[in-house]
mmCIF file with all atom_site columns, C-alpha atoms in Angstrom:
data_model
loop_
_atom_site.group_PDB
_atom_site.id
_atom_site.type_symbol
_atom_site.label_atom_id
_atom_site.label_alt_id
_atom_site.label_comp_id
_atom_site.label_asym_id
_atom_site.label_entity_id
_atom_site.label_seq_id
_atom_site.pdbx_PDB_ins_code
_atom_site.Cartn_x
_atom_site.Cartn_y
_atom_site.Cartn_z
_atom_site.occupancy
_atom_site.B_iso_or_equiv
_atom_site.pdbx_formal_charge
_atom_site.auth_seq_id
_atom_site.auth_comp_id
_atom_site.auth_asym_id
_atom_site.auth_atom_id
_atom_site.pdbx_PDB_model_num
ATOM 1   C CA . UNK A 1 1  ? -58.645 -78.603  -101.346 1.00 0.00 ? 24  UNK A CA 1
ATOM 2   C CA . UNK A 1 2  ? -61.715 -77.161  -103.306 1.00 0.00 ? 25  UNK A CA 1
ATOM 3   C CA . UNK A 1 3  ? -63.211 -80.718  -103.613 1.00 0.00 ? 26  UNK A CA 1
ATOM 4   C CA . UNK A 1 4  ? -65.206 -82.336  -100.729 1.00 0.00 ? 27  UNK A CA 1
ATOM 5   C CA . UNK A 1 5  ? -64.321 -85.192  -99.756  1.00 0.00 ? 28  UNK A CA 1
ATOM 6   C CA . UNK A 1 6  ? -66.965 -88.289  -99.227  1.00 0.00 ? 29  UNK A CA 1
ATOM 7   C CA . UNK A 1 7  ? -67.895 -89.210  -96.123  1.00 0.00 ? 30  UNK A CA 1
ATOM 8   C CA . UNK A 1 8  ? -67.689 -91.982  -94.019  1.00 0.00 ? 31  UNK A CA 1
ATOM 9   C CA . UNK A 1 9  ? -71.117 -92.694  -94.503  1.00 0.00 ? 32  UNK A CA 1
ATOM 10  C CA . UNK A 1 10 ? -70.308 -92.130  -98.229  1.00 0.00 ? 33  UNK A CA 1
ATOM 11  C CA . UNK A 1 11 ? -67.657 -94.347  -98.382  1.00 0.00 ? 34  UNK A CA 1
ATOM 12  C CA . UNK A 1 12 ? -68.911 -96.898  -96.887  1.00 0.00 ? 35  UNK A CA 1
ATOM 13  C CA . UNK A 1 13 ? -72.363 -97.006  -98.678  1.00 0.00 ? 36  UNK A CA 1
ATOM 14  C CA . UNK A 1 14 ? -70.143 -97.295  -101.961 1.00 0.00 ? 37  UNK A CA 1
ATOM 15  C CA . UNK A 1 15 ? -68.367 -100.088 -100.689 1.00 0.00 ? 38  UNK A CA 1
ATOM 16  C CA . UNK A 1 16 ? -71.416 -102.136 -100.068 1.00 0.00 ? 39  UNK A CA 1
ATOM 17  C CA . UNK A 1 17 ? -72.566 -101.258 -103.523 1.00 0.00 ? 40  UNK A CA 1
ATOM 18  C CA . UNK A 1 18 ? -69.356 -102.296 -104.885 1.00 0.00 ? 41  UNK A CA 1
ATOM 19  C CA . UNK A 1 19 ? -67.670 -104.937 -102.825 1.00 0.00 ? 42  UNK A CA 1
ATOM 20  C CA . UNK A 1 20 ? -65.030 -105.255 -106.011 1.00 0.00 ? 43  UNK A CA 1
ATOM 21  C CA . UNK A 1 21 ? -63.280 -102.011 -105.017 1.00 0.00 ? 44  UNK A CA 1
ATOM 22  C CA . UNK A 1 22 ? -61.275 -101.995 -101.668 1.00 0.00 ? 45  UNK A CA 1
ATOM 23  C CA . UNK A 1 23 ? -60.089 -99.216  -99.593  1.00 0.00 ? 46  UNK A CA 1
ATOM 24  C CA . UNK A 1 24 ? -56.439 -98.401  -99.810  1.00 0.00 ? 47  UNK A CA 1
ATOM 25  C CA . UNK A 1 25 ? -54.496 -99.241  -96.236  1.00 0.00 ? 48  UNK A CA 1
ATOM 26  C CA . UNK A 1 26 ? -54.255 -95.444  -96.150  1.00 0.00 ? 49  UNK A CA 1
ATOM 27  C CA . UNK A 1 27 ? -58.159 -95.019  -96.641  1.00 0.00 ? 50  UNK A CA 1
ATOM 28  C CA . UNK A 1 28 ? -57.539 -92.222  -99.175  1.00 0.00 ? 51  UNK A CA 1
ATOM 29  C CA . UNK A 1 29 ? -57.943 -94.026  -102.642 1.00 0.00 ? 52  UNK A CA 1
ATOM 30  C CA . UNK A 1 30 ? -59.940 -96.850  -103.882 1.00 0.00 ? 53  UNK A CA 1
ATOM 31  C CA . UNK A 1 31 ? -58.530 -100.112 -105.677 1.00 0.00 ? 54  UNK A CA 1
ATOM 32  C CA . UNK A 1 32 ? -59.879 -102.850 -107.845 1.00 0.00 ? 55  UNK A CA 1
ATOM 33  C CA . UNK A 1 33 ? -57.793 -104.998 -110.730 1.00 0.00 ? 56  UNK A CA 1
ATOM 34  C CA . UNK A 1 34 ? -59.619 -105.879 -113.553 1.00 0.00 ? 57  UNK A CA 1
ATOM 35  C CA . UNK A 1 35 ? -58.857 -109.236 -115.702 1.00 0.00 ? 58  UNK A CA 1
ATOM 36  C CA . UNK A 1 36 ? -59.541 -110.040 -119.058 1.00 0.00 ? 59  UNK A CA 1
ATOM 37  C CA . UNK A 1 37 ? -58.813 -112.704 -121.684 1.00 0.00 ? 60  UNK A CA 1
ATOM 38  C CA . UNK A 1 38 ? -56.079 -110.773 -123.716 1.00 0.00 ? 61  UNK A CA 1
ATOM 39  C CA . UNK A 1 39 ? -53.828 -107.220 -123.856 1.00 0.00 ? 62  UNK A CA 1
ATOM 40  C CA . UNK A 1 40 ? -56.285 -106.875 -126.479 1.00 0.00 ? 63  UNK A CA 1
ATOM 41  C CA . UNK A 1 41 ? -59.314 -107.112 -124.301 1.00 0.00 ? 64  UNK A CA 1
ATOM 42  C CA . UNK A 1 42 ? -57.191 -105.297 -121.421 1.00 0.00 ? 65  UNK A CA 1
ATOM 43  C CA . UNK A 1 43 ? -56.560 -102.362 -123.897 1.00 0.00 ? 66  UNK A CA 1
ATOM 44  C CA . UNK A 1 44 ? -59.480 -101.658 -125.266 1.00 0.00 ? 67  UNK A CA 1
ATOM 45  C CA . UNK A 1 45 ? -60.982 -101.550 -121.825 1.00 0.00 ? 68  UNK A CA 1
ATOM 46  C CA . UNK A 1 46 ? -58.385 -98.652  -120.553 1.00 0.00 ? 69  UNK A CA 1
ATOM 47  C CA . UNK A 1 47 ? -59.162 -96.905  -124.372 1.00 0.00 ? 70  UNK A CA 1
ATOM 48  C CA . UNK A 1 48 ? -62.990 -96.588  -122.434 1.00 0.00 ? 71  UNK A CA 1
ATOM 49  C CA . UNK A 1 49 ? -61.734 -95.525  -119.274 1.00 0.00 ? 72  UNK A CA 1
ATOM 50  C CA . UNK A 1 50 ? -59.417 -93.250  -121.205 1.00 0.00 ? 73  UNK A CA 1
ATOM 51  C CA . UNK A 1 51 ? -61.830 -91.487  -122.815 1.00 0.00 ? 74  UNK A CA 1
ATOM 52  C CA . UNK A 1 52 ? -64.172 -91.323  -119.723 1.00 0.00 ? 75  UNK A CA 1
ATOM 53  C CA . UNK A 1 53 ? -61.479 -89.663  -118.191 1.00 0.00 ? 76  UNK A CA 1
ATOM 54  C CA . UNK A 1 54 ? -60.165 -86.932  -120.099 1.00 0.00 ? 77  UNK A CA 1
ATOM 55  C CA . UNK A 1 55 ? -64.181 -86.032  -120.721 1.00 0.00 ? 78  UNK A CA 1
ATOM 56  C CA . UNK A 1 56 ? -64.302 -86.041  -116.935 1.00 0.00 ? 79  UNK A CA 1
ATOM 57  C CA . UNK A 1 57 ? -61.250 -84.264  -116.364 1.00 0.00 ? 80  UNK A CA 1
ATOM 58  C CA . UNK A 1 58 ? -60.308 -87.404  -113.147 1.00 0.00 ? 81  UNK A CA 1
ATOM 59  C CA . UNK A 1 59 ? -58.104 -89.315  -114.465 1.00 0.00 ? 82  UNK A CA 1
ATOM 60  C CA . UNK A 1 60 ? -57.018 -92.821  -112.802 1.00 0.00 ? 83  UNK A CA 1
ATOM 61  C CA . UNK A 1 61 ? -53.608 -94.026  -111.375 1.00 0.00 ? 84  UNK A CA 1
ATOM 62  C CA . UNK A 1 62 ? -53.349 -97.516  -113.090 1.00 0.00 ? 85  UNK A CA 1
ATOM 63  C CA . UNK A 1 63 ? -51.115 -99.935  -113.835 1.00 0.00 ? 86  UNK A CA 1
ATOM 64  C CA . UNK A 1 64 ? -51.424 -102.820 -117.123 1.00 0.00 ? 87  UNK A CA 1
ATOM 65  C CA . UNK A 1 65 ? -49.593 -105.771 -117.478 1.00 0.00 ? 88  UNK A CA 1
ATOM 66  C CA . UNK A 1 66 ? -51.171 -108.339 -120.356 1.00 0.00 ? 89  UNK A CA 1
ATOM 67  C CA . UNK A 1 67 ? -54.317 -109.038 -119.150 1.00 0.00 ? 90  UNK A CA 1
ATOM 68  C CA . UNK A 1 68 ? -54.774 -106.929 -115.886 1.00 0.00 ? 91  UNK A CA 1
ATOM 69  C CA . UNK A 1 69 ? -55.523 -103.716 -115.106 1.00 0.00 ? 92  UNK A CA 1
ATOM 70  C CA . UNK A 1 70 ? -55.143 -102.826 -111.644 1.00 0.00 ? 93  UNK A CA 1
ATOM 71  C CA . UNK A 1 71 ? -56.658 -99.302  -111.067 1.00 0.00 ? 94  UNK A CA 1
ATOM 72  C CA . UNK A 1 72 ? -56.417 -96.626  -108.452 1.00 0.00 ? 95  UNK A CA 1
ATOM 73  C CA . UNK A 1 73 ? -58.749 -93.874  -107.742 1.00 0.00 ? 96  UNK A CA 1
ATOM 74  C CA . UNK A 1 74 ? -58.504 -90.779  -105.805 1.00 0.00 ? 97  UNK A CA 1
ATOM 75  C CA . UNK A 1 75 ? -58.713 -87.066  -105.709 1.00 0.00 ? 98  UNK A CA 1
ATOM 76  C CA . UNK A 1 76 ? -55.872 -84.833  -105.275 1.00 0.00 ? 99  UNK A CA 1
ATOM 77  C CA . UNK A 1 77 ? -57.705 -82.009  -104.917 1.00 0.00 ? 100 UNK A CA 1
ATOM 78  C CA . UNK A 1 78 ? -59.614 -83.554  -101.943 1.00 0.00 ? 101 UNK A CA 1
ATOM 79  C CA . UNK A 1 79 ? -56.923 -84.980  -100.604 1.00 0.00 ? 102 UNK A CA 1
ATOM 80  C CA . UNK A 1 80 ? -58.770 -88.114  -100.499 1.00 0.00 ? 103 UNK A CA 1
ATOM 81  C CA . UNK A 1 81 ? -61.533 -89.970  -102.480 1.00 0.00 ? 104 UNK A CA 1
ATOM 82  C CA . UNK A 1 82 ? -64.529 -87.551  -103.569 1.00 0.00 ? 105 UNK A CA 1
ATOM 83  C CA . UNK A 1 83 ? -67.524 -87.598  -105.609 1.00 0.00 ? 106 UNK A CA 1
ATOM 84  C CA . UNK A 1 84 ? -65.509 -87.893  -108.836 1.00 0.00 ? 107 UNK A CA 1
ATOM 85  C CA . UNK A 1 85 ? -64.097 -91.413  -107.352 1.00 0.00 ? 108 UNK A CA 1
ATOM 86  C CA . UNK A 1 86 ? -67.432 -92.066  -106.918 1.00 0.00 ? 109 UNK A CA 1
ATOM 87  C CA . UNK A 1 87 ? -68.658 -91.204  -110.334 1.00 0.00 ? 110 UNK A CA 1
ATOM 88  C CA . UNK A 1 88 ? -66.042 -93.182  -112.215 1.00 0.00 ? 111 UNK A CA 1
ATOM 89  C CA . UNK A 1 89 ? -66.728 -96.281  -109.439 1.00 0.00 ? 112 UNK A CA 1
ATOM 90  C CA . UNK A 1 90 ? -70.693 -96.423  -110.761 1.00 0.00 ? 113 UNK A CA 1
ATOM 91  C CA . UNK A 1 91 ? -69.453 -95.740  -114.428 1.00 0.00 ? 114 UNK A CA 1
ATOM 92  C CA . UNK A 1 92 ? -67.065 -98.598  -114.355 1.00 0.00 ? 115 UNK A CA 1
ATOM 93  C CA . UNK A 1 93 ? -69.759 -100.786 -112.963 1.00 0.00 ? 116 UNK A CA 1
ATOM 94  C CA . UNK A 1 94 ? -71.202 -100.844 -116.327 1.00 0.00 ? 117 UNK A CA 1
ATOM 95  C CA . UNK A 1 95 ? -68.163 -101.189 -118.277 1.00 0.00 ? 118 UNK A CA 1
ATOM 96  C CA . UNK A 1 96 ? -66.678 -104.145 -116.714 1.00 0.00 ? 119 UNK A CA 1
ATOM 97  C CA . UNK A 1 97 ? -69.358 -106.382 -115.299 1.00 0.00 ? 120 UNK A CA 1
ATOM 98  C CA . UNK B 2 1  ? -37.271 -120.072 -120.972 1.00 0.00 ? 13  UNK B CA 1
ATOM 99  C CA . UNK B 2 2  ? -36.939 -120.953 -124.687 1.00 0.00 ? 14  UNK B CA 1
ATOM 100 C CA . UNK B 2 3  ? -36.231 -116.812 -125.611 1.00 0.00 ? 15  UNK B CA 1
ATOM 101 C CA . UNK B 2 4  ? -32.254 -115.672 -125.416 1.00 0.00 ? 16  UNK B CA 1
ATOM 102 C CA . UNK B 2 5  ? -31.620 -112.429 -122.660 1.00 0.00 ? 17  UNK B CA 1
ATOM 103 C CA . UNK B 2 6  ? -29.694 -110.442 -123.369 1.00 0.00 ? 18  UNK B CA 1
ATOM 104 C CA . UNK B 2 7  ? -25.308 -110.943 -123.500 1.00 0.00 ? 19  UNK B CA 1
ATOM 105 C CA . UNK B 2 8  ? -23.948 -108.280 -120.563 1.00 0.00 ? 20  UNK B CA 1
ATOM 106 C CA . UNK B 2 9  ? -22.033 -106.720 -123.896 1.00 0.00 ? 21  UNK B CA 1
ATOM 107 C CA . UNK B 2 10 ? -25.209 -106.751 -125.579 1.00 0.00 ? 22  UNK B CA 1
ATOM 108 C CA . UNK B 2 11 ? -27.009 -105.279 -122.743 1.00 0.00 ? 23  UNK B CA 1
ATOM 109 C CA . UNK B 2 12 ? -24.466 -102.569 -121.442 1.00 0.00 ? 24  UNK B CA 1
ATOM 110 C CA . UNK B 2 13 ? -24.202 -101.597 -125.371 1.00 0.00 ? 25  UNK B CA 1
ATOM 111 C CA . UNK B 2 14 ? -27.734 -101.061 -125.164 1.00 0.00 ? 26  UNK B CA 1
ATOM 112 C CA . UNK B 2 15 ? -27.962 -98.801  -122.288 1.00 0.00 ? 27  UNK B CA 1
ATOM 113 C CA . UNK B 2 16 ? -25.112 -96.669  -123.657 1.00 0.00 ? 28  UNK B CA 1
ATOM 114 C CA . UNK B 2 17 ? -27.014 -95.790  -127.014 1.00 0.00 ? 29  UNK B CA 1
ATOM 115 C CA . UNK B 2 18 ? -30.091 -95.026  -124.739 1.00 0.00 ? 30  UNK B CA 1
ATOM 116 C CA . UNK B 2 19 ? -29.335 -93.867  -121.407 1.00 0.00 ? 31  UNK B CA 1
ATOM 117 C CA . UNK B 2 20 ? -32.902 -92.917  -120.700 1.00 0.00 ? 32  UNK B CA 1
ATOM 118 C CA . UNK B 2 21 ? -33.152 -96.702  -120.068 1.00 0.00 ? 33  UNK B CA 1
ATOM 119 C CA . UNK B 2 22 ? -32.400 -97.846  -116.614 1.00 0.00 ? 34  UNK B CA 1
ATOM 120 C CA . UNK B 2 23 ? -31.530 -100.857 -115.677 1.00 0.00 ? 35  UNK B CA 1
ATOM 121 C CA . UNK B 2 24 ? -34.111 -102.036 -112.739 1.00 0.00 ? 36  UNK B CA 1
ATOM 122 C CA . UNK B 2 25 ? -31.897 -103.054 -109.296 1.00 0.00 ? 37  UNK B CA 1
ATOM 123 C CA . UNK B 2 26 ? -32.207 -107.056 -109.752 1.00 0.00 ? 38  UNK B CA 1
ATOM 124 C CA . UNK B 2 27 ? -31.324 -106.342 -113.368 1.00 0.00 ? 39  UNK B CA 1
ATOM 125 C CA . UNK B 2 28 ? -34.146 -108.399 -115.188 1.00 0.00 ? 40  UNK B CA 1
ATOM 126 C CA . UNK B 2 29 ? -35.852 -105.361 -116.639 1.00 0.00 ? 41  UNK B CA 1
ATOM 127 C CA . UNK B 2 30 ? -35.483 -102.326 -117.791 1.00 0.00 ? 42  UNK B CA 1
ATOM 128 C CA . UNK B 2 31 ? -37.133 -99.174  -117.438 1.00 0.00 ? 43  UNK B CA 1
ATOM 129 C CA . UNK B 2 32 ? -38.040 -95.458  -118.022 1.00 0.00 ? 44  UNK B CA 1
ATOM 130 C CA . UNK B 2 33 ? -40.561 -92.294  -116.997 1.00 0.00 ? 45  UNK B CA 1
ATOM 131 C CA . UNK B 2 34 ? -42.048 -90.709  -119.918 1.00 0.00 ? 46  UNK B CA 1
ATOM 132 C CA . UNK B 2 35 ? -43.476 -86.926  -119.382 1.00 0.00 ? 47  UNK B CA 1
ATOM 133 C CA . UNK B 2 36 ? -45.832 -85.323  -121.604 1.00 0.00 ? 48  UNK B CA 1
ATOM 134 C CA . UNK B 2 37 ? -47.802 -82.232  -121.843 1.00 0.00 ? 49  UNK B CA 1
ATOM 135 C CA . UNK B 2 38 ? -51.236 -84.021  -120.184 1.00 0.00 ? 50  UNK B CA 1
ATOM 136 C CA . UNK B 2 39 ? -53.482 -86.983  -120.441 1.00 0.00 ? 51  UNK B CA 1
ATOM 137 C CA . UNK B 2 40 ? -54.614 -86.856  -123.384 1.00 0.00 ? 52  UNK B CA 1
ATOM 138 C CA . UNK B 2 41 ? -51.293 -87.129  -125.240 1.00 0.00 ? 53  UNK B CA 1
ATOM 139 C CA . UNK B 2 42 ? -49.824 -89.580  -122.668 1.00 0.00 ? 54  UNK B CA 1
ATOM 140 C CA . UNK B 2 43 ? -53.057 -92.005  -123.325 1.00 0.00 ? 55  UNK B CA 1
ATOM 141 C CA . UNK B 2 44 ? -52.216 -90.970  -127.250 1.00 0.00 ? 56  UNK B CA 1
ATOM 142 C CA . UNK B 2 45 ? -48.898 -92.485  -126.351 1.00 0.00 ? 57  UNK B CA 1
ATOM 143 C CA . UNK B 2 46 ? -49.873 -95.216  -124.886 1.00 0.00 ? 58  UNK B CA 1
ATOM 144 C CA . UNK B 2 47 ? -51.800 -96.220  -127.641 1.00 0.00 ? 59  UNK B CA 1
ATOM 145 C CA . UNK B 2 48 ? -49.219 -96.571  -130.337 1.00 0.00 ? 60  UNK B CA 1
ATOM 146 C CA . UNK B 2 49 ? -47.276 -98.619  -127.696 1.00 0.00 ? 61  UNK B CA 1
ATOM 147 C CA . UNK B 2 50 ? -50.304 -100.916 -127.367 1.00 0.00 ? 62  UNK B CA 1
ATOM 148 C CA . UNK B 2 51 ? -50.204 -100.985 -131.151 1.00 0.00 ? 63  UNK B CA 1
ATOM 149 C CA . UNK B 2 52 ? -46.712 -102.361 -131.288 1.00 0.00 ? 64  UNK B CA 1
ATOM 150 C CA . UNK B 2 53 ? -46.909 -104.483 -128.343 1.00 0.00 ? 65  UNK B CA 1
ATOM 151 C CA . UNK B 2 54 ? -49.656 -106.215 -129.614 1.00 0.00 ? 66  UNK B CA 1
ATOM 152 C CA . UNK B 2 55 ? -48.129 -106.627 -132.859 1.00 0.00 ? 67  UNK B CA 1
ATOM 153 C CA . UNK B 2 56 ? -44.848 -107.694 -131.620 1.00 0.00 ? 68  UNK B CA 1
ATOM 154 C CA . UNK B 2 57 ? -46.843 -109.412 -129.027 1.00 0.00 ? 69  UNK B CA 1
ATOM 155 C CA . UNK B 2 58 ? -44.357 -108.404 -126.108 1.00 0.00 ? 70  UNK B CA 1
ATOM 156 C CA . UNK B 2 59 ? -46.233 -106.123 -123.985 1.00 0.00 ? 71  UNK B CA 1
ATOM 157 C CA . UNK B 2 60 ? -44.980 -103.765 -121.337 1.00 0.00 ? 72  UNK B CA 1
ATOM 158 C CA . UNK B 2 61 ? -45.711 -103.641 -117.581 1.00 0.00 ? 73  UNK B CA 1
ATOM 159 C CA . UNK B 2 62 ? -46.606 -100.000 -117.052 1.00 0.00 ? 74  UNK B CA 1
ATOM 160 C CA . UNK B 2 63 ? -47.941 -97.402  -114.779 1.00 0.00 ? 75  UNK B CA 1
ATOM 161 C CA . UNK B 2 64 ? -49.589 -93.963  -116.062 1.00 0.00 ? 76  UNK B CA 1
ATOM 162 C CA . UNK B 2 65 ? -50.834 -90.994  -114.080 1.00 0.00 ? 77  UNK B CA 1
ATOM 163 C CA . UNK B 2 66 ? -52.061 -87.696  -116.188 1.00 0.00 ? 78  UNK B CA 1
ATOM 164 C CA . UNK B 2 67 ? -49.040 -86.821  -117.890 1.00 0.00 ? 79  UNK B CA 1
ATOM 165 C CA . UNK B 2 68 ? -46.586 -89.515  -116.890 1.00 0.00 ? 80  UNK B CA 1
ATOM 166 C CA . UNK B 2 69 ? -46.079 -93.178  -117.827 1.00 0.00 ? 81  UNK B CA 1
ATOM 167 C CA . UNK B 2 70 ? -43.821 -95.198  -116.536 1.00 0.00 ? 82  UNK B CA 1
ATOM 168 C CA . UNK B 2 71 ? -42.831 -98.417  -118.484 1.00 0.00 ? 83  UNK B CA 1
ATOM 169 C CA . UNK B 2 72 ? -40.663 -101.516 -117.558 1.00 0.00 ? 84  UNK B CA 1
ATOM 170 C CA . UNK B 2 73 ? -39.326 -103.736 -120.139 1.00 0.00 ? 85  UNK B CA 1
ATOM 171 C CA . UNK B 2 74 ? -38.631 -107.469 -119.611 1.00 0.00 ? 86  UNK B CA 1
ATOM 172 C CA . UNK B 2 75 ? -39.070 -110.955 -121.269 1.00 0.00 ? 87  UNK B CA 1
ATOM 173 C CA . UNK B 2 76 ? -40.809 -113.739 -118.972 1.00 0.00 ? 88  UNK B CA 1
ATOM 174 C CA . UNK B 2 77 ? -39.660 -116.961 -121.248 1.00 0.00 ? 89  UNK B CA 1
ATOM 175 C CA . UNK B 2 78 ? -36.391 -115.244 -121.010 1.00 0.00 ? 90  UNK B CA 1
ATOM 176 C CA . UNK B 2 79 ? -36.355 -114.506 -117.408 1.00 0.00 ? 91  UNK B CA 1
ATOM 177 C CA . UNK B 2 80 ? -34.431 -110.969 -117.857 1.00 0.00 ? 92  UNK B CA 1
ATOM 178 C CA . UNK B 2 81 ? -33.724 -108.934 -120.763 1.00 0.00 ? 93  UNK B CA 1
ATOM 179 C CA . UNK B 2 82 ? -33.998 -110.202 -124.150 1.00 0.00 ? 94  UNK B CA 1
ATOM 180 C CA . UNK B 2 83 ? -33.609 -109.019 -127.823 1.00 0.00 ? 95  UNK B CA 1
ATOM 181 C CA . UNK B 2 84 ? -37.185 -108.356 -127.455 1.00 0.00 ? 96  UNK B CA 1
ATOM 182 C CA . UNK B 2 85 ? -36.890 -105.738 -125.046 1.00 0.00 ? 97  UNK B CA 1
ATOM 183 C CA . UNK B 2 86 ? -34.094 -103.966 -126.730 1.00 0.00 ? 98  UNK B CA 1
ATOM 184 C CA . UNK B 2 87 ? -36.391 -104.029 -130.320 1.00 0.00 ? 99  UNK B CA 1
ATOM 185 C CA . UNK B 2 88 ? -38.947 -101.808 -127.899 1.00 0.00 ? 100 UNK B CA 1
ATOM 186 C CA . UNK B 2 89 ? -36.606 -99.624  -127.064 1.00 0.00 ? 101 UNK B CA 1
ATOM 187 C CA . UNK B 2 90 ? -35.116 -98.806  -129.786 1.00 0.00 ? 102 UNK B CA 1
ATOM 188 C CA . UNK B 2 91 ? -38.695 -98.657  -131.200 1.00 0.00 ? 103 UNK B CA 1
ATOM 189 C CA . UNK B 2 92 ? -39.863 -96.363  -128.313 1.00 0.00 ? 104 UNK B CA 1
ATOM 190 C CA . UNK B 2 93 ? -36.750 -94.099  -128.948 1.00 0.00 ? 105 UNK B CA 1
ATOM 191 C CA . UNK B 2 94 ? -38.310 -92.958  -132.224 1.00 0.00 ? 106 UNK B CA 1
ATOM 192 C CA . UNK B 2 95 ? -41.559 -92.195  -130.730 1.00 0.00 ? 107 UNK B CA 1
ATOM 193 C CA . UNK B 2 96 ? -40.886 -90.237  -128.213 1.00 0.00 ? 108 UNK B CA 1
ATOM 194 C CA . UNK B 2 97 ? -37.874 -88.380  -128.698 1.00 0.00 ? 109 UNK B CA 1
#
């Protein structure tokens, strides 16, 4: 548990900022899908988050089928969603507006 | 529904020769947990499957955390199993043996 995890204040300012992502029933991971025209388009999104990831070293629970991309964020080492959820929340803003 | 599944000959041939393959409880899919050394050769994974899915254009549902990806294997137009599906697999089982 080396990793802090966000506050409620925290949270909840993200939230506002990104009404896309909801908070899991359990409150301890964020969720958004993500839609696109094709596995093609799908794909090439997740090779960006991919990438984002491993250079980040937080890497996403996420599931594909076709077209959607349903992603799940959270930090084990927190044992709940941190800064790092955070991050890849604002960085993801710009990827998939 | 204008794809063939699967015969129950076909399919329990199938699962013999790869036994890594389960079949899912209601039957209409197939599926399997791959484990690799981290991310980054999980995502590498997951990219030559994307490769061949696109090409074949049958696409997998599937889930990946870090080092794991799960993948489940059926045929919509077929509504269960079809020749499609067992193509992947016996794709996959060259890939990641």
């Amino acid at each position: 548990m080396s990793i802090a995890r966000l506050t409620d204040t925290e949270l909840s300012d993200l939230l506002t900022r990104h009404p896309d992502w909801q908070l899991r029933a359990d409150g301890l991971a964020l969720e958004r899908t993500f839609k696109f025209t094709d596995f093609n388009e799908a794909f090439g999104f997740m090779t960006r988050v991919a990438l984002y990831a491993d250079k980040a070293d937080h890497h996403p629970e996420w599931f594909n089928v076709y077209n959607r991309v349903e992603i799940t964020l959270t930090t084990h080492d927190a044992g709940g969603i941190s800064g790092r959820d955070a991050a890849m929340v604002e960085w993801l803003a710009g990827v998939a507006a």
